[in-house]
Short mmCIF file of C-alpha atoms in Angstrom, two decimals:
data_model
loop_
_atom_site.label_atom_id
_atom_site.label_comp_id
_atom_site.label_asym_id
_atom_site.label_seq_id
_atom_site.Cartn_x
_atom_site.Cartn_y
_atom_site.Cartn_z
CA MET A 1 49.17 151.41 -5.81
CA PRO A 2 46.54 148.81 -6.92
CA ILE A 3 45.51 148.27 -3.30
CA ARG A 4 44.95 151.99 -2.85
CA ASN A 5 42.71 152.03 -5.94
CA LEU A 6 40.83 149.01 -4.67
CA VAL A 7 40.19 150.68 -1.32
CA LYS A 8 39.16 153.90 -3.04
CA ASN A 9 36.74 152.02 -5.30
CA ALA A 10 35.32 150.13 -2.32
CA VAL A 11 34.66 153.39 -0.46
CA VAL A 12 33.00 154.97 -3.50
CA PHE A 13 30.89 151.86 -4.07
CA SER A 14 29.81 151.83 -0.41
CA LEU A 15 28.74 155.45 -0.60
CA LEU A 16 26.76 154.82 -3.77
CA VAL A 17 25.01 151.82 -2.28
CA CYS A 18 24.23 153.40 1.10
CA SER A 19 23.28 156.91 -0.01
CA PRO A 20 19.93 156.11 -1.69
CA SER A 21 18.68 154.10 1.28
CA LEU A 22 19.71 156.81 3.72
CA PHE A 23 18.07 159.44 1.55
CA ALA A 24 14.86 157.41 1.26
CA GLN A 25 14.75 156.82 5.00
CA ASP A 26 15.32 160.52 5.66
CA GLN A 27 12.53 161.46 3.22
CA MET A 28 10.09 159.02 4.84
CA GLN A 29 10.70 160.53 8.25
CA LYS A 30 10.10 164.06 7.02
CA ARG A 31 6.69 163.42 5.50
CA THR A 32 3.75 165.24 7.05
CA PRO A 33 0.73 163.31 8.34
CA GLU A 34 -1.21 164.55 5.29
CA GLN A 35 1.48 163.19 2.94
CA LYS A 36 1.52 159.86 4.77
CA ALA A 37 -2.28 159.58 4.64
CA THR A 38 -2.32 160.45 0.95
CA ALA A 39 0.37 157.89 0.15
CA ASN A 40 -1.46 155.18 2.11
CA THR A 41 -4.75 156.02 0.42
CA GLN A 42 -3.12 155.92 -3.01
CA TRP A 43 -1.68 152.51 -2.17
CA MET A 44 -5.17 151.33 -1.25
CA GLN A 45 -6.62 152.69 -4.49
CA GLN A 46 -3.98 150.91 -6.56
CA ASN A 47 -3.79 147.65 -4.65
CA LEU A 48 -7.22 147.22 -3.09
CA GLN A 49 -9.27 148.91 -5.82
CA ILE A 50 -11.22 151.02 -3.31
CA ASN A 51 -13.86 153.36 -4.69
CA ALA A 52 -13.94 157.15 -4.25
CA ASP A 53 -16.16 157.01 -1.15
CA GLN A 54 -13.94 154.40 0.48
CA ALA A 55 -10.86 156.42 -0.44
CA GLN A 56 -12.17 159.56 1.27
CA LYS A 57 -13.20 157.68 4.41
CA ALA A 58 -9.91 155.74 4.52
CA HIS A 59 -7.90 158.94 4.05
CA ASP A 60 -9.72 160.62 6.94
CA ILE A 61 -9.18 157.61 9.21
CA ILE A 62 -5.51 157.26 8.30
CA LEU A 63 -4.88 160.99 8.72
CA LYS A 64 -6.47 160.93 12.18
CA TYR A 65 -4.31 158.05 13.40
CA VAL A 66 -1.08 159.08 11.67
CA THR A 67 -1.39 162.49 13.34
CA GLN A 68 -1.94 160.81 16.72
CA GLU A 69 1.00 158.45 16.15
CA ASP A 70 3.31 161.30 15.15
CA ASN A 71 2.30 163.23 18.26
CA ALA A 72 2.89 160.16 20.43
CA MET A 73 6.35 159.68 18.92
CA ALA A 74 7.21 163.34 19.42
CA THR A 75 6.16 163.27 23.07
CA GLY A 76 7.77 159.93 23.87
CA GLN A 77 4.51 158.03 24.29
CA ARG A 78 5.41 155.15 21.98
CA GLY A 79 3.48 152.65 24.09
CA GLN A 80 0.19 154.03 22.80
CA ILE A 81 1.03 153.41 19.14
CA LYS A 82 0.02 149.74 19.16
CA GLU A 83 -3.40 150.68 20.55
CA MET A 84 -3.77 153.41 17.93
CA GLU A 85 -2.89 150.92 15.20
CA THR A 86 -5.52 148.51 16.51
CA ASN A 87 -8.14 151.29 16.54
CA LYS A 88 -7.17 152.39 13.03
CA ASP A 89 -7.55 148.82 11.75
CA ALA A 90 -10.98 148.55 13.42
CA ASP A 91 -12.10 151.80 11.77
CA LEU A 92 -10.76 150.73 8.37
CA LYS A 93 -12.49 147.36 8.69
CA GLY A 94 -15.79 149.27 8.64
CA VAL A 95 -14.83 150.97 5.36
CA LEU A 96 -13.21 148.14 3.40
CA THR A 97 -14.80 144.95 2.14
CA ALA A 98 -13.72 141.71 3.81
CA ASP A 99 -11.41 140.86 0.89
CA GLN A 100 -9.90 144.36 0.80
CA PHE A 101 -9.32 144.32 4.55
CA GLN A 102 -7.66 140.90 4.36
CA LYS A 103 -5.26 142.19 1.66
CA TYR A 104 -4.62 145.33 3.73
CA GLN A 105 -3.75 143.24 6.80
CA ALA A 106 -1.47 140.96 4.77
CA HIS A 107 0.37 144.01 3.41
CA HIS A 108 0.83 145.48 6.88
CA GLN A 109 2.07 142.17 8.25
CA GLN A 110 4.61 142.02 5.43
CA MET A 111 5.72 145.59 6.19
CA ARG A 112 6.12 144.78 9.89
CA GLU A 113 8.26 141.76 9.07
CA GLN A 114 10.44 143.82 6.73
CA MET A 115 10.89 146.48 9.41
CA GLN A 116 11.84 143.87 12.00
CA GLN A 117 14.35 142.41 9.55
CA ARG A 118 15.86 145.85 8.90
CA ARG A 119 16.16 146.47 12.65
CA ALA A 120 17.83 143.10 13.15
CA ASN A 121 20.26 143.85 10.30
CA MET A 122 21.04 147.27 11.74
CA GLN A 123 21.74 145.77 15.16
CA GLN A 124 24.01 143.14 13.63
CA ASN A 125 25.91 145.72 11.59
CA GLY A 126 26.15 148.07 14.55
CA ASN A 127 27.83 145.49 16.79
#
């Protein structure tokens, strides 16, 4: 009987631990390009202290490229995404100060590393 309770508790615990991350991942994937651009712009306002003019220009740039990236993903043209990211960074470099752009790049590098780590963990757990 105690083993059955232990297994039951382990299953419940696993569901509680996994559910929020699955929900968050699902919500991220369902965001519209406008929502993604707004979230990125808000991050820039909070973390890079961009002004209102910079925020509007950054939002427009991000929206343009997020829309292109979403379309590329939907049509199976993933190879173009790296080029789009490079172009987006070049456009943003013209809007942000040197210090702001450096912080932006550091943040994106950190996000890339976290994503690579998650992918590696998923592959390990899947095998």
